[in-house]
Coordinates of C-alpha atoms and ligand atoms in Angstrom, one line a residue:
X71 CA 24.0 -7.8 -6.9
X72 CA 25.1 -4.9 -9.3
X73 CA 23.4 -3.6 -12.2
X74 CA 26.2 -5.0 -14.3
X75 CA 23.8 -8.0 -16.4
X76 CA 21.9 -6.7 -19.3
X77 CA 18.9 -7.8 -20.5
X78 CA 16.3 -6.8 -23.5
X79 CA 12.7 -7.0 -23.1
X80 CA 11.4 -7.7 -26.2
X81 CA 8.0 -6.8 -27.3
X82 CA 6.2 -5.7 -24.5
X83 CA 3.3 -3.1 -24.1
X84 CA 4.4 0.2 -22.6
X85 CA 1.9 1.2 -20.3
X86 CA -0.5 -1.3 -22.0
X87 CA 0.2 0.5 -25.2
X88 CA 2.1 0.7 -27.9
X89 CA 5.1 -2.1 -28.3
X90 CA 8.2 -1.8 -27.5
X91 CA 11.4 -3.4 -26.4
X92 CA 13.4 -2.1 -23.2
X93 CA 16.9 -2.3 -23.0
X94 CA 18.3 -2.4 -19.2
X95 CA 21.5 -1.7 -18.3
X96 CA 23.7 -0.4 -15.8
X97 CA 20.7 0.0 -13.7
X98 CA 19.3 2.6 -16.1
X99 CA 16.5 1.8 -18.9
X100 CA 19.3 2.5 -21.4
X101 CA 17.1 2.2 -24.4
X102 CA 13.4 2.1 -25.3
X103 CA 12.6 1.5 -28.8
X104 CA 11.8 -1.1 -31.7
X105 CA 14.3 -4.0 -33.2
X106 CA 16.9 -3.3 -30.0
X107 CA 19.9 -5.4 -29.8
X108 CA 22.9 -5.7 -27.5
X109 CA 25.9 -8.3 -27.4
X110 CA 25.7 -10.2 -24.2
X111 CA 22.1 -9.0 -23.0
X112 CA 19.7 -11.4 -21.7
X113 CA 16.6 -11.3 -23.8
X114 CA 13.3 -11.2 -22.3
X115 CA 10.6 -12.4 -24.5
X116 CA 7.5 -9.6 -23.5
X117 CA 5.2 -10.2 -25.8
X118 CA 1.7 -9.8 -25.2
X119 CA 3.2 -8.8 -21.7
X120 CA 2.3 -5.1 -20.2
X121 CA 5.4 -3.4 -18.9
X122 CA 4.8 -0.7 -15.8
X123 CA 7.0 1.3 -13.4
X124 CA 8.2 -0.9 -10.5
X125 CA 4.7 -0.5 -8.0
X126 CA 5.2 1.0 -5.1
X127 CA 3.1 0.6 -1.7
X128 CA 2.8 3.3 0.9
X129 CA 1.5 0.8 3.3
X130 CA 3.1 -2.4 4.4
X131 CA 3.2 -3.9 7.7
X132 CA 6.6 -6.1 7.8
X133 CA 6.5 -7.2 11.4
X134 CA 9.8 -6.9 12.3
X135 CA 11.1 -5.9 14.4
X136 CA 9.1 -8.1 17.2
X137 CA 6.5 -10.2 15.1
X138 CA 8.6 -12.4 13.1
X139 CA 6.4 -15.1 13.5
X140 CA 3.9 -12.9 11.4
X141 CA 6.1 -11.8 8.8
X142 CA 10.0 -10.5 8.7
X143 CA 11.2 -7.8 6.1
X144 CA 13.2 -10.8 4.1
X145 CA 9.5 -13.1 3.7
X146 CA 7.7 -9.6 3.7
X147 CA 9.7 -7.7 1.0
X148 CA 9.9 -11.3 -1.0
X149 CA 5.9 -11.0 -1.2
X150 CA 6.6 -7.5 -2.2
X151 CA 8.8 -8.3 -5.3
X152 CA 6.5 -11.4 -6.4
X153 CA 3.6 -8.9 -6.4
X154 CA 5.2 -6.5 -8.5
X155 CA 6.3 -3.9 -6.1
X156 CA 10.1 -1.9 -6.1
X157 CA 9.7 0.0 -3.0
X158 CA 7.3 -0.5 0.4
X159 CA 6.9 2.0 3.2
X160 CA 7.5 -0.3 6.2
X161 CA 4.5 1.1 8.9
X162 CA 5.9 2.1 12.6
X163 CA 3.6 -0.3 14.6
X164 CA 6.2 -2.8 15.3
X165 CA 7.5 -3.8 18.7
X166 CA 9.5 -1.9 19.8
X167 CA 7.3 1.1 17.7
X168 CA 9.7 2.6 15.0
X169 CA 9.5 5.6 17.0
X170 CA 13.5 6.7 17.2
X171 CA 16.0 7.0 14.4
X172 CA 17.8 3.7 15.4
X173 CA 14.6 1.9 15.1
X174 CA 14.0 3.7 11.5
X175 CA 17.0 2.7 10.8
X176 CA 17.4 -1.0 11.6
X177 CA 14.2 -1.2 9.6
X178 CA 15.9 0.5 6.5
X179 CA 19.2 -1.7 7.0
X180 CA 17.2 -5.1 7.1
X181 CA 15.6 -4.1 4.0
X182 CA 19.0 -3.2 2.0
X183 CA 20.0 -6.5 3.5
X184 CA 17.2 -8.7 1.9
X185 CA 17.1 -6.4 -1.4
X186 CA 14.1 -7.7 -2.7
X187 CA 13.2 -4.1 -3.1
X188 CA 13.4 -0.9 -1.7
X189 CA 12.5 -0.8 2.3
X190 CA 11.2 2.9 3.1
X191 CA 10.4 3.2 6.9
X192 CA 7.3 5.4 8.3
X193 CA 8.3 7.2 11.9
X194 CA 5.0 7.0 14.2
X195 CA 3.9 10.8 14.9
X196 CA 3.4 9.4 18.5
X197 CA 5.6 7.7 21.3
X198 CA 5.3 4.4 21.6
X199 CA 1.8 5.0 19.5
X200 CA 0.0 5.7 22.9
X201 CA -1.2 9.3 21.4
X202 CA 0.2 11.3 23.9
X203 CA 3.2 13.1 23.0
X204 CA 4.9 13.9 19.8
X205 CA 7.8 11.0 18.8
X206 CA 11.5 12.5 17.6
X207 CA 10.3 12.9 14.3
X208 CA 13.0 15.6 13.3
X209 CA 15.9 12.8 14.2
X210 CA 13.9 9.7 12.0
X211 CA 13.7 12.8 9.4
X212 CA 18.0 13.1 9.6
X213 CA 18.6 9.3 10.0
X214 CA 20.0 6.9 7.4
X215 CA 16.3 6.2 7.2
X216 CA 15.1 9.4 5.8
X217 CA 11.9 9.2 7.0
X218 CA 9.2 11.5 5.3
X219 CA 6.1 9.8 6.1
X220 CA 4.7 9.5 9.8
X221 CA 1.9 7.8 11.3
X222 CA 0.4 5.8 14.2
X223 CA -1.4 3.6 11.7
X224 CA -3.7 0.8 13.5
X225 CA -4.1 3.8 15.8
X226 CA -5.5 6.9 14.4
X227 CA -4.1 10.5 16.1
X228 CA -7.0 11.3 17.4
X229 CA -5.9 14.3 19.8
X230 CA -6.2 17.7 17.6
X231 CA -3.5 19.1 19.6
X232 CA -1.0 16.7 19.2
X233 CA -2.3 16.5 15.0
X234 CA -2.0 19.8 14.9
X235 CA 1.5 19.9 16.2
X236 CA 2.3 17.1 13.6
X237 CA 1.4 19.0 10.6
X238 CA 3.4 22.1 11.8
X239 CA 6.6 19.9 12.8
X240 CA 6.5 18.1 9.3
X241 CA 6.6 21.2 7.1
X242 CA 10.0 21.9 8.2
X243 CA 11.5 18.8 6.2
X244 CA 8.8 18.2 3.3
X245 CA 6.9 15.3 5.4
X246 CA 3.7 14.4 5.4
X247 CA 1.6 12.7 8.1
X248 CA -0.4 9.6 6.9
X249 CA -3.9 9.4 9.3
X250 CA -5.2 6.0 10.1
X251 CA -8.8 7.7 10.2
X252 CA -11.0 6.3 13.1
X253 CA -12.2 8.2 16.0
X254 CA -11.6 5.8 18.9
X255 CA -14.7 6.8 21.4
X256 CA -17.4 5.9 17.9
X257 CA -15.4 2.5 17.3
X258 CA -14.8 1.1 20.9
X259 CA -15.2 -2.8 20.6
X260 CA -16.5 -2.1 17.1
X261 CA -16.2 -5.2 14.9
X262 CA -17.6 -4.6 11.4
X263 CA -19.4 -2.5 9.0
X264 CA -22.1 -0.4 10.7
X265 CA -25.2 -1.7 9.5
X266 CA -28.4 -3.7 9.0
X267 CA -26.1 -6.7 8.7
X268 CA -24.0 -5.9 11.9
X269 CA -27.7 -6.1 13.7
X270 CA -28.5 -9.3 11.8
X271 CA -24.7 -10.7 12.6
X272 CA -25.1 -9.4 16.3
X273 CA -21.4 -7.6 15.6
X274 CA -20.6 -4.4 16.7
X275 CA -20.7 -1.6 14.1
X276 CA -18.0 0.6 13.0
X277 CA -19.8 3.6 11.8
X278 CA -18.9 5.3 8.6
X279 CA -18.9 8.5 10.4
X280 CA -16.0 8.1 12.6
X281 CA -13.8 7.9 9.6
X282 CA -15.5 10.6 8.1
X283 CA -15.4 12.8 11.0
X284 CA -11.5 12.6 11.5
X285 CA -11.0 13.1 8.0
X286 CA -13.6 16.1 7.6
X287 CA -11.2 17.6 11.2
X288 CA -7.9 16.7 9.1
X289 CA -8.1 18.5 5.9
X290 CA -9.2 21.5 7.5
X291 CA -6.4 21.1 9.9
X292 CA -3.9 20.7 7.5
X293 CA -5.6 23.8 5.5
X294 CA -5.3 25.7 8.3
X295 CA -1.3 25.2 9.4
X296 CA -0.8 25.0 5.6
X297 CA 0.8 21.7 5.4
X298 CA 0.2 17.8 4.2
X299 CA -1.8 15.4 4.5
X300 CA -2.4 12.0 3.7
X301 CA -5.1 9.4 4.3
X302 CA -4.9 6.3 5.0
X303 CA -7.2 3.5 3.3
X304 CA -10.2 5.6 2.8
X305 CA -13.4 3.1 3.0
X306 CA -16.3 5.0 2.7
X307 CA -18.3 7.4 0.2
X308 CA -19.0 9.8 2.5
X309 CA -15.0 10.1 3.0
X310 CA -14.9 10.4 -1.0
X311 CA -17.1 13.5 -1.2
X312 CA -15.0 15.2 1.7
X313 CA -11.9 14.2 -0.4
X314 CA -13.3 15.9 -2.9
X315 CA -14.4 19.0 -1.6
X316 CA -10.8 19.3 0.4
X317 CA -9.1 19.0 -3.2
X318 CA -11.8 22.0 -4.7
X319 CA -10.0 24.2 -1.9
X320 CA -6.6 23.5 -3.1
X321 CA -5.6 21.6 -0.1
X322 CA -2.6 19.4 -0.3
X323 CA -4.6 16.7 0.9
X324 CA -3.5 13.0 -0.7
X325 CA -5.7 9.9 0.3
X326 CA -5.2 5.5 -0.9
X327 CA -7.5 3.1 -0.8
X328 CA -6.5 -0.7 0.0
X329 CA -7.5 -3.4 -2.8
X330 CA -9.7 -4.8 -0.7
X331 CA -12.2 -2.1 -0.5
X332 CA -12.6 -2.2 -3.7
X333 CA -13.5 -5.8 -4.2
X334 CA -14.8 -7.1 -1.4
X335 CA -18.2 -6.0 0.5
X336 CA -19.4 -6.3 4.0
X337 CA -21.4 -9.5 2.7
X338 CA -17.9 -11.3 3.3
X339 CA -18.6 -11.2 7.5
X340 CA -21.6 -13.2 7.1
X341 CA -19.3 -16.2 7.0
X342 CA -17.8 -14.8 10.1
X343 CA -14.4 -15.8 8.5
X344 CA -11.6 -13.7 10.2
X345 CA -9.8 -13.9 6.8
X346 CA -12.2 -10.9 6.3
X347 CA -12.0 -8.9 9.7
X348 CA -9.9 -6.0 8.6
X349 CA -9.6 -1.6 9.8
X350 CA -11.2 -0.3 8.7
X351 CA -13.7 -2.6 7.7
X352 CA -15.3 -3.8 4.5
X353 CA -18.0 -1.5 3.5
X354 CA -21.4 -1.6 1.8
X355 CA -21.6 -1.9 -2.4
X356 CA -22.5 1.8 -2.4
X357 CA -19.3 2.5 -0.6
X358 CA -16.9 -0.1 -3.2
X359 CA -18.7 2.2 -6.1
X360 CA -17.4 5.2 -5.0
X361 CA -14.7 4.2 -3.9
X362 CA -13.8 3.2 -7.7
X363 CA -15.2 6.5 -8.9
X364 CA -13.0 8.4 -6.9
X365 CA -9.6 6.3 -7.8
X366 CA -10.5 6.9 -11.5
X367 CA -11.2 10.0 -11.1
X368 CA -8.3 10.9 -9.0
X369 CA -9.7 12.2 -5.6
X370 CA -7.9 9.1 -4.2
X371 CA -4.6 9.3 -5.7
X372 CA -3.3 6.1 -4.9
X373 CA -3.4 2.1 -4.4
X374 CA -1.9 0.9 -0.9
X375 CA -2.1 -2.1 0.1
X376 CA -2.8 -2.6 4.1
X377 CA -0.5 -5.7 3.8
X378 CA -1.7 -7.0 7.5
X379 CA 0.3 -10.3 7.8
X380 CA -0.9 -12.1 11.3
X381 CA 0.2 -15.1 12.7
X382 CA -2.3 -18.5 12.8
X383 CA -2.8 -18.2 16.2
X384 CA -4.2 -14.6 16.3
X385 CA -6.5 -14.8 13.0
X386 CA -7.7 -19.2 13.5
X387 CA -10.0 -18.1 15.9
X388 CA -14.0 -16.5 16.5
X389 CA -14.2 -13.1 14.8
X390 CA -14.6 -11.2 17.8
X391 CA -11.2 -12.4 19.1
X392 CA -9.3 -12.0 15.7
X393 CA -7.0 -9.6 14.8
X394 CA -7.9 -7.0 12.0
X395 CA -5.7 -7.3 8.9
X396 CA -5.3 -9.3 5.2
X397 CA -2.4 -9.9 3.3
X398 CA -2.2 -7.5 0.0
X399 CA 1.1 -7.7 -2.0
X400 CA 1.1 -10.8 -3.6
X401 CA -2.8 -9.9 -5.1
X402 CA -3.0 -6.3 -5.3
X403 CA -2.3 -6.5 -8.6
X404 CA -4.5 -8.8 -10.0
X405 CA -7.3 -7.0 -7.2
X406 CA -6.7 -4.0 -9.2
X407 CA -7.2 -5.6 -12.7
X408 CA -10.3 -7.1 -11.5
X409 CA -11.9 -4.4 -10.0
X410 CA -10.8 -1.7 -11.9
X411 CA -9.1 -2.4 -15.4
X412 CA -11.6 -5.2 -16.5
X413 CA -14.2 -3.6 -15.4
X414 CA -13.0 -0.3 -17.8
X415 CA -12.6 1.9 -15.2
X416 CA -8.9 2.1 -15.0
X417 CA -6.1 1.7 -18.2
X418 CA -2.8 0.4 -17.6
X419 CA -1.5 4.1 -17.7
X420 CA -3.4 5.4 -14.9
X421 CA -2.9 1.8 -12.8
X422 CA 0.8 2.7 -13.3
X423 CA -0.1 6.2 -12.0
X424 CA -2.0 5.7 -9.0
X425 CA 0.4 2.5 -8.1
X426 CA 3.7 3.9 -9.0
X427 CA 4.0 7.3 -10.1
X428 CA 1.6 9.1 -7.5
X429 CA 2.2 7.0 -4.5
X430 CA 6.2 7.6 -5.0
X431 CA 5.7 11.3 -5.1
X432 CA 3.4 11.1 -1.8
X433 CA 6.5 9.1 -0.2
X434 CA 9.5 11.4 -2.0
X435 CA 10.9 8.6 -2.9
X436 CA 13.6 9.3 -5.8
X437 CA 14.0 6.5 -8.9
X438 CA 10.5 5.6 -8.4
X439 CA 7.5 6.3 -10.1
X440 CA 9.3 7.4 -13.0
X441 CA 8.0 6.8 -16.9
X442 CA 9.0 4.0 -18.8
X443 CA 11.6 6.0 -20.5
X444 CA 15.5 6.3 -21.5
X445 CA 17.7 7.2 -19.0
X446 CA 14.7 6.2 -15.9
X447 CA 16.3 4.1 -13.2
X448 CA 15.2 0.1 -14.5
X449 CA 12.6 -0.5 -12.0
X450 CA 10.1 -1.8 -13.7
X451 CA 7.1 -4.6 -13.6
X452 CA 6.0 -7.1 -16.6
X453 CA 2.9 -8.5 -16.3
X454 CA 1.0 -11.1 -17.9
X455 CA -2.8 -9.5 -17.7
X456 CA -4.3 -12.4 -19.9
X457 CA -3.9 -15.2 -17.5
X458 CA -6.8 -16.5 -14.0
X459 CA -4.9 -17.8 -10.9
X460 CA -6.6 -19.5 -7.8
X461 CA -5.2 -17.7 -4.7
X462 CA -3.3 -20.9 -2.5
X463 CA -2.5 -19.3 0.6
X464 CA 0.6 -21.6 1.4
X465 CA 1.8 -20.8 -2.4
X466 CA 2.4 -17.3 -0.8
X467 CA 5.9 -15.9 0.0
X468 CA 4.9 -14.3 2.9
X469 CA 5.0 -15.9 6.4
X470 CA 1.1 -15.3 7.3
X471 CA -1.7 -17.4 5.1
X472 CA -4.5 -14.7 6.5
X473 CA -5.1 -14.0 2.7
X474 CA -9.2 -13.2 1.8
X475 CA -8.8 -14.5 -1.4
X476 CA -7.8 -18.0 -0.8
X477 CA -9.5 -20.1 -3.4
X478 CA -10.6 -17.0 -5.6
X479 CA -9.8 -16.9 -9.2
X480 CA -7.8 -13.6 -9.9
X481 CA -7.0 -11.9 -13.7
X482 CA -2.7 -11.4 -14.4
X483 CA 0.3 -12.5 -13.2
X484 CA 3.6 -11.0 -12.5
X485 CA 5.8 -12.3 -14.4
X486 CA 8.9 -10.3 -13.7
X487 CA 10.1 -7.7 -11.5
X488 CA 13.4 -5.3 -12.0
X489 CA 14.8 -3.1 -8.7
X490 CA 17.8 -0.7 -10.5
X491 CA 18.4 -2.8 -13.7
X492 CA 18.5 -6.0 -11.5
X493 CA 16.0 -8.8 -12.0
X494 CA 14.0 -10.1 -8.1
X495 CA 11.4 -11.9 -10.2
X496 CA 12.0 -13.9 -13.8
X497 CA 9.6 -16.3 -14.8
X498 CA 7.1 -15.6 -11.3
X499 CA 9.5 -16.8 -9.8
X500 CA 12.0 -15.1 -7.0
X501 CA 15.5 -15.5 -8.7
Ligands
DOR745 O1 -6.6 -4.2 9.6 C1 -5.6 -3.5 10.0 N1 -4.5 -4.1 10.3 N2 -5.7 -2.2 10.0 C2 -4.8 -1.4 10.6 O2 -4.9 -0.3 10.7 C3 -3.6 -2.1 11.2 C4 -3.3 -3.4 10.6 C5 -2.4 -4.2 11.4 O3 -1.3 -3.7 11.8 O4 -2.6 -5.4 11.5
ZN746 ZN1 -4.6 1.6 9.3

């Protein structure tokens, strides 16, 4: 389990540029450079293989503790490492809610336990979720947990007052509070896209404004106390422009946007296949090309995946009665290739920015995010961008199958994955 076997990637594509071979040691990238050698290392041939910072989500639902039959942190964090990722903020809507330090905390031990990769718990912002008074977030914040990141994601904080009070209470320690942007009175029984296909479906429609509203109240909230922000799978163009303006102002306003949204349009719910039932919904194409504009052009900073594992029995069933939520870690990758670097939107650079280096600032997460570069703790990614997979839902490591992609041929694999010098994945495969 220690750092102590060495190995030397040899000939792989910094960043998706120039070539290179790594040399990982002690935990550390002890060398980057041409014609490397070392007595005793593994070697690691890279070639034609791009080499990134170990990804890291800021938006995982693991399940446990109280869903196990959904996904646990061992089969949840396993997905994680297969997909590429180092680190994964665990979200609080478990049962019980990850609303105290010992919850926080079990959370965080059950991840060192499994070590597939690094297990960073969000706090909610609310007891028990229910929106009514502020959770201990000062005690998650001093736990073994650390907590920075708080929110009542699948429930948006939808009381000023109490959002307010968030902001304020966060500055003290450096946190940030992650919206999960839906204002609940515009979206009661809503059940898709809002739209000339929700009438044609006869679905309920989930208006683009009540996303945009709570964001448009947010960033001026968090102007106004002085303190940060971030939001939660943005979905919508309207959502973009207010990113935009907030970030004209100077606001420390931060923002991801899931895989899904954008690759997959509204269209999907004409098959009224729960695989695509997901909160916020998918959009119109308008809203996927903005969507991409804005993640290019930085006003969304980041790639998180949702990662919304549910059980057979809550997702095998009408749409009306499924629950919300897709699978992400094991394709966000390959999502991201498709719609955004072969499409020439993205380079391998910035996909290593806005899935590593920026969403491991948002979370203050230390030894993440960090360049491809000597003395840089060895979490790192290859990835094989030249090869098409067919999504097989039970091929998956996690415990759900609720996957949208089932079938779908993807671009790249990952074909290795290091956490501190230490190999999770060699050959695709979870050593
Ligand atoms: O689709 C979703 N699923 N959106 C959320 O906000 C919550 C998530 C879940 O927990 O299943
Ligand atoms: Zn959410």
């Amino acid at each position: 389990m220690s750092g102590a076997t060495s190995y030397i990637v040899k000939g792989a594509r910094v960043l998706g540029g120039a070539v290179s071979d790594l040399l990982i040691e002690d935990g550390f990238l002890a060398e980057v450079g041409l014609n490397l050698t070392r007595a005793g290392a593994e070697t690691i041939e890279a070639d034609g293989l791009v080499a990134l910072p170990g990804l890291v989500d800021l938006h995982t639902h693991l399940r446990e503790p109280g869903r196990e039959d959904a996904e646990t942190v061992e089969t949840g964090t396993a997905a994680a490492a297969l997909g590429g990722f180092t680190a994964v903020h665990a979200m609080a809507n478990t049962d019980p809610v990850a609303d105290t330090a010992g919850v926080v905390e079990q959370v965080w031990r059950l991840g060192r336990e499994a070590g597939h990769c690094d297990v960073q718990p969000v706090g909610a912002v609310t007891v028990g979720l229910a929106g009514e008074r502020l959770a201990e977030l000062g005690a998650m914040a001093d736990s073994a947990a650390r907590v920075r990141v708080f929110s009542d994601d699948g429930h948006c904080v939808s009381d000023a007052v109490l959002m307010r009070r968030a902001l304020e209470y966060v500055k003290a320690f450096g946190g940030v509070v992650a919206q999960h942007a839906q204002e609940p009175r515009l979206t009661e029984g809503a059940q898709m896209n809002e739209g000339e296909l929700s009438g044609v479906l006869g679905l309920q429609g989930w208006p683009a404004v009540a996303e945009e509203a709570i964001i448009a109240r947010d960033v001026l909230l968090a102007a106004h106390v002085g303190s940060r922000l971030h939001v939660c799978h943005v979905s919508t163009a309207g959502s973009v422009e207010i990113l935009r303006w907030a970030k004209s102002k100077g606001w420390n306003v931060t923002a991801e946007v899931t895989p899904h949204h954008l690759l997959l349009t509204d269209e999907m719910a004409r098959s009224y296949d729960p695989a695509y039932k997901v909160n916020p919904p998918l959009r119109a194409p308008e809203d996927v090309s903005a969507l991409r504009a804005a993640l290019a052009d930085g006003t969304i900073d980041a790639v998180a995946t949702d990662h919304a594992p549910h059980a057979s029995e809550d997702k095998d069933c009408e749409w009306s009665a499924a629950a919300p939520g897709m699978l992400g870690l094991e394709t966000a990758l390959s999502v991201v290739q498709e719609a955004m670097v072969d499409t020439g939107l993205l380079d391998w650079a910035e996909v290593a920015d806005r899935m590593s280096v920026r969403p491991a600032r948002i979370g203050g997460l230390e030894g993440h995010g960090q360049q491809l570069e000597a003395g840089a703790a060895a979490n790192l990614v290859l990835v094989d961008p030249s090869v098409r997979r067919t999504v097989d839902p039970f091929a998956l490591a996690s415990r759900s199958r609720n996957t949208p992609y089932a079938g779908h041929s993807l671009p790249g694999a990952v074909v290795a994955t290091f956490l501190r010098g230490r190999a999770t994945v060699i050959d695709g495969k979870l050593t």
